[in-house]
Tab-separated table of C-alpha atoms in Angstrom:
chain	number	residue	atom	x	y	z
A	15	MET	CA	-169.661	110.114	-139.671
A	16	VAL	CA	-172.631	109.366	-141.944
A	17	ASP	CA	-175.499	111.786	-141.388
A	18	THR	CA	-179.057	110.558	-140.872
A	19	GLN	CA	-180.299	111.604	-144.312
A	20	THR	CA	-177.445	109.793	-146.072
A	21	LEU	CA	-178.047	106.672	-143.990
A	22	GLU	CA	-181.736	106.728	-144.900
A	23	THR	CA	-180.810	107.026	-148.578
A	24	LEU	CA	-178.444	104.066	-148.451
A	25	THR	CA	-180.890	101.804	-146.578
A	26	ARG	CA	-184.210	102.736	-148.227
A	27	ARG	CA	-186.073	99.708	-149.607
A	28	GLN	CA	-188.559	99.019	-152.344
A	29	ASP	CA	-191.927	97.825	-151.124
A	30	VAL	CA	-192.225	94.076	-151.809
A	31	ALA	CA	-195.658	94.405	-153.388
A	32	ALA	CA	-194.506	97.296	-155.563
A	33	ALA	CA	-191.405	95.375	-156.624
A	34	ALA	CA	-193.525	92.385	-157.564
A	35	ALA	CA	-195.829	94.563	-159.655
A	36	ALA	CA	-193.060	96.588	-161.303
A	37	GLY	CA	-192.572	96.528	-165.021
A	38	GLY	CA	-195.142	95.470	-167.573
A	39	GLU	CA	-193.153	96.657	-170.557
A	40	LEU	CA	-191.594	93.321	-171.468
A	41	ARG	CA	-193.755	90.688	-173.176
A	42	ARG	CA	-194.854	87.590	-171.237
A	43	THR	CA	-194.110	84.696	-173.600
A	44	MET	CA	-192.355	81.987	-171.523
A	45	GLY	CA	-193.858	78.946	-169.831
A	46	MET	CA	-192.286	76.709	-167.168
A	47	TRP	CA	-190.331	74.495	-169.558
A	48	GLN	CA	-188.994	77.457	-171.492
A	49	LEU	CA	-187.815	78.987	-168.212
A	50	ALA	CA	-186.222	75.703	-167.126
A	51	LEU	CA	-184.487	75.341	-170.488
A	52	LEU	CA	-183.313	78.948	-170.249
A	53	SER	CA	-181.746	78.022	-166.921
A	54	VAL	CA	-180.248	74.787	-168.286
A	55	GLY	CA	-179.024	76.637	-171.351
A	56	ALA	CA	-177.181	79.147	-169.179
A	57	THR	CA	-175.729	76.483	-166.897
A	58	LEU	CA	-175.023	73.276	-168.766
A	59	GLY	CA	-171.766	73.476	-170.644
A	60	THR	CA	-169.580	76.011	-168.900
A	61	GLY	CA	-168.072	73.814	-166.202
A	62	ILE	CA	-167.890	70.670	-168.299
A	63	PHE	CA	-166.907	71.939	-171.731
A	64	VAL	CA	-164.812	74.950	-170.742
A	65	VAL	CA	-163.536	75.033	-167.145
A	66	LEU	CA	-162.921	71.337	-166.424
A	67	GLY	CA	-159.380	71.504	-167.797
A	68	GLU	CA	-158.638	74.459	-165.520
A	69	ALA	CA	-160.181	72.913	-162.379
A	70	VAL	CA	-158.976	69.282	-162.458
A	71	PRO	CA	-155.295	70.208	-161.815
A	72	GLU	CA	-156.441	72.056	-158.665
A	73	ALA	CA	-158.250	69.082	-157.126
A	74	GLY	CA	-157.240	65.875	-158.927
A	75	PRO	CA	-159.872	63.098	-158.969
A	76	ALA	CA	-161.571	64.904	-156.061
A	77	ILE	CA	-162.988	67.230	-158.732
A	78	VAL	CA	-166.012	64.905	-158.696
A	79	VAL	CA	-166.527	65.789	-155.018
A	80	SER	CA	-165.897	69.447	-155.933
A	81	PHE	CA	-168.823	69.315	-158.356
A	82	VAL	CA	-171.043	67.886	-155.620
A	83	LEU	CA	-169.928	70.547	-153.114
A	84	ALA	CA	-170.504	73.333	-155.616
A	85	GLY	CA	-173.866	71.805	-156.543
A	86	VAL	CA	-175.021	71.546	-152.915
A	87	THR	CA	-173.973	75.156	-152.316
A	88	ALA	CA	-175.894	76.169	-155.423
A	89	LEU	CA	-178.916	74.134	-154.260
A	90	PHE	CA	-179.124	76.005	-150.943
A	91	SER	CA	-179.091	79.278	-152.873
A	92	ALA	CA	-181.482	77.926	-155.525
A	93	LEU	CA	-184.100	77.227	-152.845
A	94	SER	CA	-183.778	80.828	-151.658
A	95	TYR	CA	-183.975	82.081	-155.246
A	96	ALA	CA	-187.119	79.999	-155.748
A	97	GLU	CA	-188.876	81.559	-152.741
A	98	LEU	CA	-187.960	85.110	-153.705
A	99	ALA	CA	-188.688	84.592	-157.415
A	100	GLY	CA	-192.225	83.565	-156.519
A	101	MET	CA	-192.645	86.688	-154.362
A	102	ILE	CA	-190.867	89.264	-156.549
A	103	PRO	CA	-191.051	88.061	-160.177
A	104	GLY	CA	-189.162	90.957	-161.776
A	105	SER	CA	-186.240	91.099	-164.187
A	106	GLY	CA	-183.629	92.026	-161.595
A	107	SER	CA	-182.967	88.605	-160.041
A	108	SER	CA	-181.083	88.910	-156.725
A	109	TYR	CA	-180.659	92.667	-157.263
A	110	SER	CA	-184.435	93.133	-156.989
A	111	TYR	CA	-184.614	90.799	-154.003
A	112	ALA	CA	-181.898	92.740	-152.175
A	113	TYR	CA	-183.636	96.041	-152.973
A	114	ALA	CA	-186.809	94.836	-151.258
A	115	THR	CA	-185.041	93.482	-148.171
A	116	LEU	CA	-181.550	94.891	-147.571
A	117	GLY	CA	-181.799	98.433	-148.924
A	118	GLU	CA	-180.589	100.407	-151.904
A	119	LEU	CA	-176.854	100.318	-151.207
A	120	VAL	CA	-176.775	96.536	-150.787
A	121	ALA	CA	-179.000	96.193	-153.862
A	122	TRP	CA	-176.506	98.232	-155.850
A	123	VAL	CA	-173.639	96.066	-154.576
A	124	CYS	CA	-175.597	92.944	-155.537
A	125	GLY	CA	-176.434	94.327	-158.977
A	126	TRP	CA	-172.806	95.312	-159.513
A	127	CYS	CA	-171.793	91.741	-158.567
A	128	LEU	CA	-174.315	90.404	-161.075
A	129	ILE	CA	-172.885	92.595	-163.814
A	130	LEU	CA	-169.489	91.054	-163.033
A	131	GLU	CA	-170.973	87.544	-162.785
A	132	TYR	CA	-172.961	87.596	-166.010
A	133	GLY	CA	-170.791	89.787	-168.197
A	134	VAL	CA	-167.498	88.129	-167.339
A	135	SER	CA	-168.950	84.623	-167.556
A	136	VAL	CA	-170.211	85.296	-171.080
A	137	ALA	CA	-166.712	86.400	-172.025
A	138	ALA	CA	-165.202	83.278	-170.403
A	139	VAL	CA	-167.545	80.916	-172.226
A	140	ALA	CA	-166.924	82.770	-175.474
A	141	VAL	CA	-163.199	82.085	-175.006
A	142	GLY	CA	-163.998	78.389	-174.513
A	143	TRP	CA	-166.188	78.470	-177.624
A	144	GLY	CA	-163.194	79.652	-179.633
A	145	GLN	CA	-161.105	76.768	-178.280
A	146	TYR	CA	-163.662	74.202	-179.434
A	147	VAL	CA	-163.986	75.859	-182.838
A	148	ASN	CA	-160.221	75.482	-183.249
A	149	GLU	CA	-160.435	71.856	-182.136
A	150	LEU	CA	-163.219	71.192	-184.642
A	151	LEU	CA	-161.247	72.820	-187.472
A	152	ASP	CA	-158.222	70.702	-186.587
A	153	LEU	CA	-160.207	67.453	-186.502
A	154	THR	CA	-162.121	68.071	-189.741
A	155	LEU	CA	-159.799	70.133	-191.930
A	156	GLY	CA	-156.412	69.734	-190.288
A	157	VAL	CA	-156.022	73.489	-189.804
A	158	THR	CA	-156.339	75.850	-186.853
A	159	LEU	CA	-156.612	79.582	-186.499
A	160	PRO	CA	-153.280	81.242	-185.679
A	161	ASP	CA	-152.734	82.207	-182.027
A	162	SER	CA	-152.535	85.862	-183.020
A	163	LEU	CA	-156.233	85.707	-184.011
A	164	SER	CA	-157.556	83.139	-181.497
A	165	ALA	CA	-155.836	83.973	-178.189
A	166	PRO	CA	-155.768	87.093	-176.007
A	167	PRO	CA	-152.679	89.127	-175.138
A	168	GLY	CA	-150.509	87.394	-172.557
A	169	THR	CA	-151.225	83.905	-173.908
A	170	GLY	CA	-149.473	84.239	-177.250
A	171	GLY	CA	-152.107	86.177	-179.174
A	172	VAL	CA	-153.253	89.659	-180.081
A	173	LEU	CA	-157.062	89.362	-180.291
A	174	ASN	CA	-159.404	86.426	-179.723
A	175	ILE	CA	-161.538	86.968	-182.814
A	176	PRO	CA	-163.748	83.816	-182.473
A	177	ALA	CA	-164.669	84.725	-178.877
A	178	ALA	CA	-165.759	88.214	-179.912
A	179	ALA	CA	-167.630	86.849	-182.941
A	180	ILE	CA	-169.883	84.507	-180.934
A	181	VAL	CA	-170.879	87.354	-178.594
A	182	VAL	CA	-171.899	89.470	-181.589
A	183	LEU	CA	-173.845	86.531	-183.057
A	184	ALA	CA	-175.742	86.103	-179.773
A	185	MET	CA	-176.512	89.829	-179.821
A	186	VAL	CA	-178.141	89.472	-183.247
A	187	VAL	CA	-180.384	86.647	-181.968
A	188	LEU	CA	-181.322	88.551	-178.805
A	189	LEU	CA	-182.332	91.615	-180.795
A	190	ARG	CA	-185.037	89.572	-182.499
A	191	GLY	CA	-187.018	89.058	-179.275
A	192	ALA	CA	-187.447	86.796	-176.244
A	193	ARG	CA	-189.650	84.201	-177.979
A	194	GLU	CA	-187.195	83.718	-180.840
A	195	SER	CA	-184.283	83.514	-178.411
A	196	ALA	CA	-186.106	80.849	-176.368
A	197	VAL	CA	-186.731	78.693	-179.457
A	198	ALA	CA	-183.063	78.883	-180.456
A	199	ASN	CA	-182.029	77.997	-176.901
A	200	THR	CA	-184.351	74.966	-176.755
A	201	ILE	CA	-182.779	73.487	-179.888
A	202	MET	CA	-179.260	74.067	-178.602
A	203	VAL	CA	-180.031	72.545	-175.184
A	204	ALA	CA	-181.260	69.348	-176.867
A	205	VAL	CA	-178.055	69.131	-178.931
A	206	LYS	CA	-175.699	69.614	-175.993
A	207	VAL	CA	-177.485	67.151	-173.716
A	208	ALA	CA	-177.263	64.569	-176.492
A	209	SER	CA	-173.548	65.293	-176.997
A	210	LEU	CA	-172.779	64.889	-173.277
A	211	VAL	CA	-174.716	61.615	-173.087
A	212	MET	CA	-172.739	60.444	-176.112
A	213	PHE	CA	-169.476	61.458	-174.416
A	214	CYS	CA	-170.340	59.457	-171.293
A	215	ALA	CA	-171.282	56.368	-173.320
A	216	VAL	CA	-167.980	56.459	-175.229
A	217	ALA	CA	-165.710	57.508	-172.325
A	218	PHE	CA	-166.995	54.730	-170.058
A	219	THR	CA	-165.614	52.184	-172.552
A	220	ALA	CA	-162.127	53.356	-171.492
A	221	PHE	CA	-162.930	53.667	-167.780
A	222	ARG	CA	-160.114	52.781	-165.344
A	223	ALA	CA	-160.947	52.827	-161.648
A	224	GLY	CA	-157.251	53.308	-160.839
A	225	ASN	CA	-157.458	56.875	-162.159
A	226	PHE	CA	-159.310	57.782	-158.932
A	227	GLN	CA	-156.471	56.616	-156.648
A	228	PRO	CA	-155.756	58.575	-154.538
A	229	LEU	CA	-159.031	60.467	-154.515
A	230	PHE	CA	-157.595	63.511	-152.711
A	231	PRO	CA	-153.999	63.879	-153.967
A	232	LEU	CA	-154.047	67.626	-153.218
A	233	GLY	CA	-155.975	67.374	-149.967
A	234	ALA	CA	-159.222	68.972	-148.851
A	235	ALA	CA	-157.842	72.400	-149.776
A	236	GLY	CA	-157.496	71.281	-153.397
A	237	MET	CA	-161.034	69.956	-153.411
A	238	SER	CA	-162.316	73.279	-152.009
A	239	ALA	CA	-160.308	75.304	-154.544
A	240	GLY	CA	-161.737	73.161	-157.335
A	241	ALA	CA	-165.274	73.703	-156.034
A	242	ALA	CA	-164.717	77.479	-155.855
A	243	SER	CA	-163.522	77.560	-159.473
A	244	LEU	CA	-166.333	75.268	-160.616
A	245	PHE	CA	-168.996	77.418	-158.984
A	246	PHE	CA	-168.636	79.405	-162.192
A	247	SER	CA	-170.495	76.457	-163.752
A	248	TYR	CA	-173.627	76.974	-161.663
A	249	ILE	CA	-174.495	80.567	-162.437
A	250	GLY	CA	-177.104	79.540	-164.966
A	251	PHE	CA	-179.965	78.527	-162.701
A	252	ASP	CA	-180.514	82.130	-161.605
A	253	ALA	CA	-180.844	83.193	-165.253
A	254	ALA	CA	-184.452	82.010	-165.084
A	255	SER	CA	-185.105	84.580	-162.357
A	256	THR	CA	-184.058	87.368	-164.727
A	257	ALA	CA	-186.987	86.382	-166.978
A	258	GLY	CA	-189.615	87.104	-164.324
A	259	GLU	CA	-191.298	89.780	-166.393
A	260	GLU	CA	-191.379	87.611	-169.509
A	261	ALA	CA	-192.869	84.556	-167.770
A	262	LYS	CA	-196.556	83.804	-168.283
A	263	ASN	CA	-197.081	82.669	-164.667
A	264	PRO	CA	-193.937	83.649	-162.773
A	265	GLN	CA	-195.181	82.898	-159.237
A	266	ARG	CA	-195.878	79.275	-160.168
A	267	ASP	CA	-193.285	78.562	-162.852
A	268	LEU	CA	-190.114	80.333	-161.682
A	269	PRO	CA	-189.549	78.271	-158.504
A	270	ARG	CA	-190.178	75.012	-160.376
A	271	ALA	CA	-187.888	75.972	-163.255
A	272	ILE	CA	-185.024	77.023	-160.967
A	273	ILE	CA	-184.979	73.842	-158.863
A	274	LEU	CA	-185.607	71.451	-161.773
A	275	SER	CA	-182.810	72.911	-163.875
A	276	LEU	CA	-180.254	72.803	-161.055
A	277	VAL	CA	-180.979	69.158	-160.190
A	278	LEU	CA	-180.688	68.089	-163.856
A	279	VAL	CA	-177.467	70.006	-164.430
A	280	THR	CA	-175.726	68.818	-161.258
A	281	ALA	CA	-176.502	65.164	-162.038
A	282	LEU	CA	-175.135	65.471	-165.561
A	283	TYR	CA	-172.039	67.388	-164.405
A	284	VAL	CA	-171.096	64.669	-161.921
A	285	LEU	CA	-171.711	61.900	-164.456
A	286	VAL	CA	-169.529	63.540	-167.105
A	287	ALA	CA	-166.761	64.296	-164.576
A	288	VAL	CA	-166.677	60.634	-163.487
A	289	ALA	CA	-166.518	59.499	-167.126
A	290	ALA	CA	-163.758	61.971	-168.001
A	291	LEU	CA	-161.565	61.179	-164.961
A	292	GLY	CA	-162.093	57.462	-165.495
A	293	ALA	CA	-160.907	57.695	-169.090
A	294	MET	CA	-157.869	59.994	-168.629
A	295	PRO	CA	-155.455	60.416	-165.671
A	296	TRP	CA	-156.021	63.686	-163.875
A	297	ARG	CA	-152.465	64.966	-164.440
A	298	ASP	CA	-153.074	64.878	-168.218
A	299	PHE	CA	-155.790	67.539	-167.890
A	300	ALA	CA	-153.269	70.324	-167.185
A	301	GLY	CA	-152.997	72.780	-170.061
A	302	THR	CA	-155.731	71.138	-172.150
A	303	GLU	CA	-158.104	73.149	-174.292
A	304	ALA	CA	-161.389	71.682	-175.534
A	305	THR	CA	-160.926	69.239	-172.656
A	306	LEU	CA	-163.615	66.635	-173.335
A	307	SER	CA	-162.560	66.331	-176.945
A	308	GLN	CA	-158.991	65.755	-175.769
A	309	VAL	CA	-160.216	62.983	-173.459
A	310	LEU	CA	-161.708	61.160	-176.426
A	311	VAL	CA	-158.665	61.759	-178.639
A	312	GLN	CA	-156.142	60.506	-176.065
A	313	SER	CA	-158.029	57.734	-174.318
A	314	VAL	CA	-160.692	56.268	-176.625
A	315	GLY	CA	-160.168	54.479	-179.915
A	316	GLY	CA	-162.302	54.804	-183.008
A	317	GLY	CA	-160.504	57.577	-184.880
A	318	SER	CA	-161.743	61.129	-184.987
A	319	LEU	CA	-165.497	60.494	-185.298
A	320	TRP	CA	-166.317	60.779	-181.584
A	321	PRO	CA	-164.123	63.838	-180.972
A	322	ILE	CA	-165.688	65.550	-183.996
A	323	LEU	CA	-169.236	64.874	-182.775
A	324	LEU	CA	-168.275	65.995	-179.264
A	325	SER	CA	-166.693	69.212	-180.572
A	326	VAL	CA	-169.827	69.992	-182.605
A	327	GLY	CA	-171.909	69.520	-179.460
A	328	ALA	CA	-169.512	71.673	-177.458
A	329	VAL	CA	-169.704	74.504	-179.977
A	330	VAL	CA	-173.506	74.377	-179.805
A	331	ALA	CA	-173.445	74.075	-175.990
A	332	THR	CA	-171.244	77.071	-175.418
A	333	THR	CA	-173.270	79.058	-177.950
A	334	SER	CA	-176.360	78.374	-175.830
A	335	VAL	CA	-174.591	79.542	-172.663
A	336	VAL	CA	-173.402	82.745	-174.324
A	337	LEU	CA	-176.939	83.454	-175.555
A	338	THR	CA	-178.766	82.845	-172.282
A	339	VAL	CA	-176.299	84.450	-169.879
A	340	GLN	CA	-175.988	87.482	-172.147
A	341	TYR	CA	-179.789	87.683	-171.982
A	342	GLY	CA	-179.604	87.681	-168.171
A	343	GLN	CA	-176.983	90.432	-168.071
A	344	ILE	CA	-179.153	92.685	-170.213
A	345	ARG	CA	-182.213	92.128	-167.983
A	346	ILE	CA	-180.247	92.972	-164.828
A	347	LEU	CA	-179.243	96.346	-166.270
A	348	PHE	CA	-182.821	96.842	-167.485
A	349	ALA	CA	-184.106	96.525	-163.905
A	350	MET	CA	-181.396	98.765	-162.449
A	351	SER	CA	-182.084	101.390	-165.095
A	352	ARG	CA	-185.834	101.341	-164.465
A	353	ASP	CA	-185.092	101.991	-160.790
A	354	GLY	CA	-182.980	104.994	-161.773
A	355	LEU	CA	-179.632	103.594	-160.583
A	356	VAL	CA	-178.104	103.477	-164.078
A	357	PRO	CA	-178.917	105.691	-167.095
A	358	PRO	CA	-182.367	105.348	-168.737
A	359	VAL	CA	-180.911	104.168	-172.055
A	360	PHE	CA	-180.694	100.667	-170.545
A	361	SER	CA	-184.469	100.436	-169.933
A	362	ARG	CA	-185.776	101.713	-173.263
A	363	VAL	CA	-187.807	98.943	-174.924
A	364	HIS	CA	-188.132	98.740	-178.697
A	365	ALA	CA	-191.809	98.973	-179.723
A	366	ARG	CA	-191.720	96.232	-182.370
A	367	THR	CA	-189.493	93.553	-180.807
A	368	GLY	CA	-190.279	94.225	-177.131
A	369	VAL	CA	-186.587	94.039	-176.148
A	370	PRO	CA	-184.245	96.706	-174.727
A	371	ARG	CA	-182.348	97.241	-177.980
A	372	ALA	CA	-179.779	99.881	-176.940
A	373	ASN	CA	-179.047	97.937	-173.762
A	374	THR	CA	-178.426	94.781	-175.817
A	375	VAL	CA	-176.003	96.490	-178.182
A	376	ILE	CA	-174.041	98.297	-175.449
A	377	VAL	CA	-173.686	95.225	-173.214
A	378	SER	CA	-172.794	92.910	-176.093
A	379	SER	CA	-170.147	95.287	-177.398
A	380	PHE	CA	-168.487	95.507	-173.982
A	381	ILE	CA	-168.506	91.714	-173.529
A	382	ALA	CA	-167.097	91.169	-177.028
A	383	VAL	CA	-164.109	93.395	-176.203
A	384	LEU	CA	-163.599	91.577	-172.888
A	385	ALA	CA	-163.711	88.164	-174.571
A	386	ALA	CA	-161.165	89.274	-177.164
A	387	LEU	CA	-158.624	90.534	-174.630
A	388	VAL	CA	-158.763	88.535	-171.337
A	389	PRO	CA	-157.605	84.908	-170.717
A	390	LEU	CA	-160.062	82.208	-169.621
A	391	GLY	CA	-158.683	81.447	-166.129
A	392	SER	CA	-158.905	85.043	-164.934
A	393	LEU	CA	-162.449	85.372	-166.277
A	394	ALA	CA	-163.669	82.174	-164.590
A	395	ASP	CA	-162.390	83.125	-161.119
A	396	ALA	CA	-163.788	86.668	-161.387
A	397	THR	CA	-167.173	85.187	-162.263
A	398	SER	CA	-167.100	82.803	-159.281
A	399	ILE	CA	-166.459	85.542	-156.710
A	400	GLY	CA	-169.273	87.728	-158.041
A	401	THR	CA	-171.646	84.759	-158.090
A	402	LEU	CA	-170.858	83.619	-154.547
A	403	PHE	CA	-171.273	87.140	-153.156
A	404	ALA	CA	-174.667	87.599	-154.834
A	405	PHE	CA	-175.890	84.171	-153.718
A	406	ALA	CA	-174.956	84.882	-150.095
A	407	LEU	CA	-177.069	88.062	-150.214
A	408	VAL	CA	-180.064	86.138	-151.587
A	409	ASN	CA	-179.949	83.697	-148.675
A	410	ILE	CA	-179.804	86.603	-146.213
A	411	ALA	CA	-182.740	88.247	-148.005
A	412	VAL	CA	-184.937	85.171	-147.425
A	413	ILE	CA	-184.260	85.272	-143.684
A	414	LEU	CA	-185.038	88.997	-143.440
A	415	LEU	CA	-188.217	88.783	-145.502
A	416	ARG	CA	-189.513	85.941	-143.326
A	417	ARG	CA	-189.212	88.310	-140.344
A	418	ARG	CA	-190.391	91.533	-142.012
A	419	SER	CA	-193.177	90.146	-144.196
A	420	PRO	CA	-194.202	86.807	-142.673
A	421	ASP	CA	-197.698	86.943	-144.181
A	422	ALA	CA	-196.679	87.930	-147.729
A	423	PRO	CA	-197.885	85.399	-150.342
A	424	ARG	CA	-195.206	82.832	-151.209
A	425	SER	CA	-195.721	80.260	-153.976
A	426	PHE	CA	-192.672	78.364	-152.655
A	427	ARG	CA	-191.108	78.302	-149.202
A	428	VAL	CA	-187.536	77.271	-148.380
A	429	PRO	CA	-187.753	74.216	-146.114
A	430	LEU	CA	-186.205	74.368	-142.627
A	431	SER	CA	-185.695	78.129	-142.770
A	432	PRO	CA	-183.594	79.810	-141.438
A	433	LEU	CA	-181.281	76.762	-141.272
A	434	VAL	CA	-181.116	76.150	-145.033
A	435	PRO	CA	-180.472	79.816	-145.960
A	436	LEU	CA	-177.808	80.014	-143.235
A	437	LEU	CA	-176.143	76.904	-144.666
A	438	GLY	CA	-176.234	78.613	-148.062
A	439	VAL	CA	-174.484	81.675	-146.641
A	440	GLY	CA	-171.910	79.509	-144.875
A	441	CYS	CA	-171.089	77.486	-148.002
A	442	CYS	CA	-170.729	80.656	-150.086
A	443	VAL	CA	-168.398	82.264	-147.544
A	444	TYR	CA	-166.332	79.058	-147.292
A	445	MET	CA	-165.775	78.954	-151.057
A	446	LEU	CA	-165.179	82.699	-151.287
A	447	PHE	CA	-162.137	82.297	-149.071
A	448	SER	CA	-160.902	79.421	-151.235
A	449	LEU	CA	-160.296	81.859	-154.099
A	450	GLY	CA	-156.876	83.410	-154.695
A	451	THR	CA	-155.564	86.782	-153.563
A	452	ASP	CA	-155.434	88.135	-157.132
A	453	THR	CA	-159.133	87.396	-157.564
A	454	TRP	CA	-159.959	89.256	-154.346
A	455	ILE	CA	-157.877	92.254	-155.429
A	456	ALA	CA	-159.689	92.385	-158.779
A	457	PHE	CA	-163.048	92.057	-157.001
A	458	GLY	CA	-162.186	94.817	-154.539
A	459	THR	CA	-161.212	97.124	-157.393
A	460	TRP	CA	-164.452	96.340	-159.227
A	461	MET	CA	-166.536	97.063	-156.119
A	462	ALA	CA	-164.694	100.342	-155.441
A	463	VAL	CA	-165.483	101.538	-158.973
A	464	GLY	CA	-169.112	100.495	-158.526
A	465	LEU	CA	-169.528	102.367	-155.253
A	466	VAL	CA	-168.134	105.557	-156.817
A	467	LEU	CA	-170.619	105.259	-159.696
A	468	TYR	CA	-173.491	104.669	-157.277
A	469	TRP	CA	-172.578	107.701	-155.202
A	470	LEU	CA	-172.151	109.979	-158.224
A	471	TYR	CA	-175.199	108.793	-160.200
A	472	GLY	CA	-177.448	106.284	-158.433
A	473	THR	CA	-178.126	108.245	-155.248
A	474	LYS	CA	-179.159	111.292	-157.280
A	475	HIS	CA	-181.361	109.541	-159.849
A	476	SER	CA	-182.972	106.753	-157.826
A	477	LYS	CA	-186.733	106.499	-158.369
A	478	LEU	CA	-187.092	106.365	-154.581
A	479	ASN	CA	-185.990	109.986	-154.320
A	480	SER	CA	-188.799	112.272	-153.196
A	481	PRO	CA	-189.035	114.602	-154.942
A	482	PRO	CA	-187.137	113.010	-157.867
A	483	VAL	CA	-183.859	114.625	-158.788
A	484	LYS	CA	-184.065	116.434	-162.123
A	485	GLU	CA	-181.411	116.214	-164.821
A	486	GLN	CA	-179.143	119.253	-165.020
A	487	SER	CA	-179.279	120.954	-168.384
């Protein structure tokens, strides 16, 4: 049995007003468009450039419907994120929202899911970045890196050096400061949007409607499995919510940035998927790396010019995703550390750059090792399960806050609440159970480790302790 004091510890909540006012150490430098581009930068590229080759064999041509299903599920959650981001504009994203509504234990679980979501997704995209670098080297110089240096153990290699290298490069940019990182991201977003528009224009010249017959060769279950895998592609929109303490006007700009970025990304995802499936039969996607480049090589004439341009865009696109999602991971740990749930080293801000320097180095080093050692497919599914779990909690948080704090100021309100948040929860649960048993086992192990760490450290050092627990000498 859990005693009353322990139950109170596990369910204690941050005051919404206090959570909204927390922080002040990070510099407010981002406007609405910078926030939206941060969100687009974290989202646009992963599903199309990296995971498409893994997901198409699961669903066939129905992958286009899978993108729509994943996008609608993300939209329900994005509306909830927008409401909460306007109320609680901190760096913790859904972790901070859960802390203010569902209690400390659930907040820890949500934060632990976000660490899985962000950290593993950076590693997955870094692996995809290495694949496109190899494709670009092959197209331009006729050489590729040996598998021993460009693939993880279990897939014919020893270490994925390119994947680790891009994570370290992103770390260097992030250490310079939020403003500099936002400028770099804006440039990269422009390049990758242009490259995807170019891909669509070229791929549609080889479009064959027969490639979509039958639309559901693997049934509704295949379409659902594809959507669950592709949900990995939609984690980016919540990256804007991790910049709440670096936004100039977070209550106004965060909701707009979140919804705008998700609508733009979903439309482009569906367009590119239609172009790709129209140009190449779905069975040919199995086992492809640098998938969109392969579509152009196999199905479109004109030599290597288009694949080279596409590969350059893909390298830039995946670089942008690595940069922005890595940024989000660091801010999540910053918020958890400031609340006392993880060690204080993660919330120390460098006086000159205004960024959590030690946090950045520690997180980036861990992700670099992960990217060097773990295959892409396993990383993508692990990211999806963490994302779906966190999104479900955000939708629940909106419903609870409407009941507990009905008069709290909200710069954006989810329409048709509680119906829309409940639909968000339902869609997340539906796709959670479309993931494989191995993914659930890995997730369960991750959560068990997290709960042990919370019990041993977080409960004793939480800033909500009264009186605060002192460090033992």
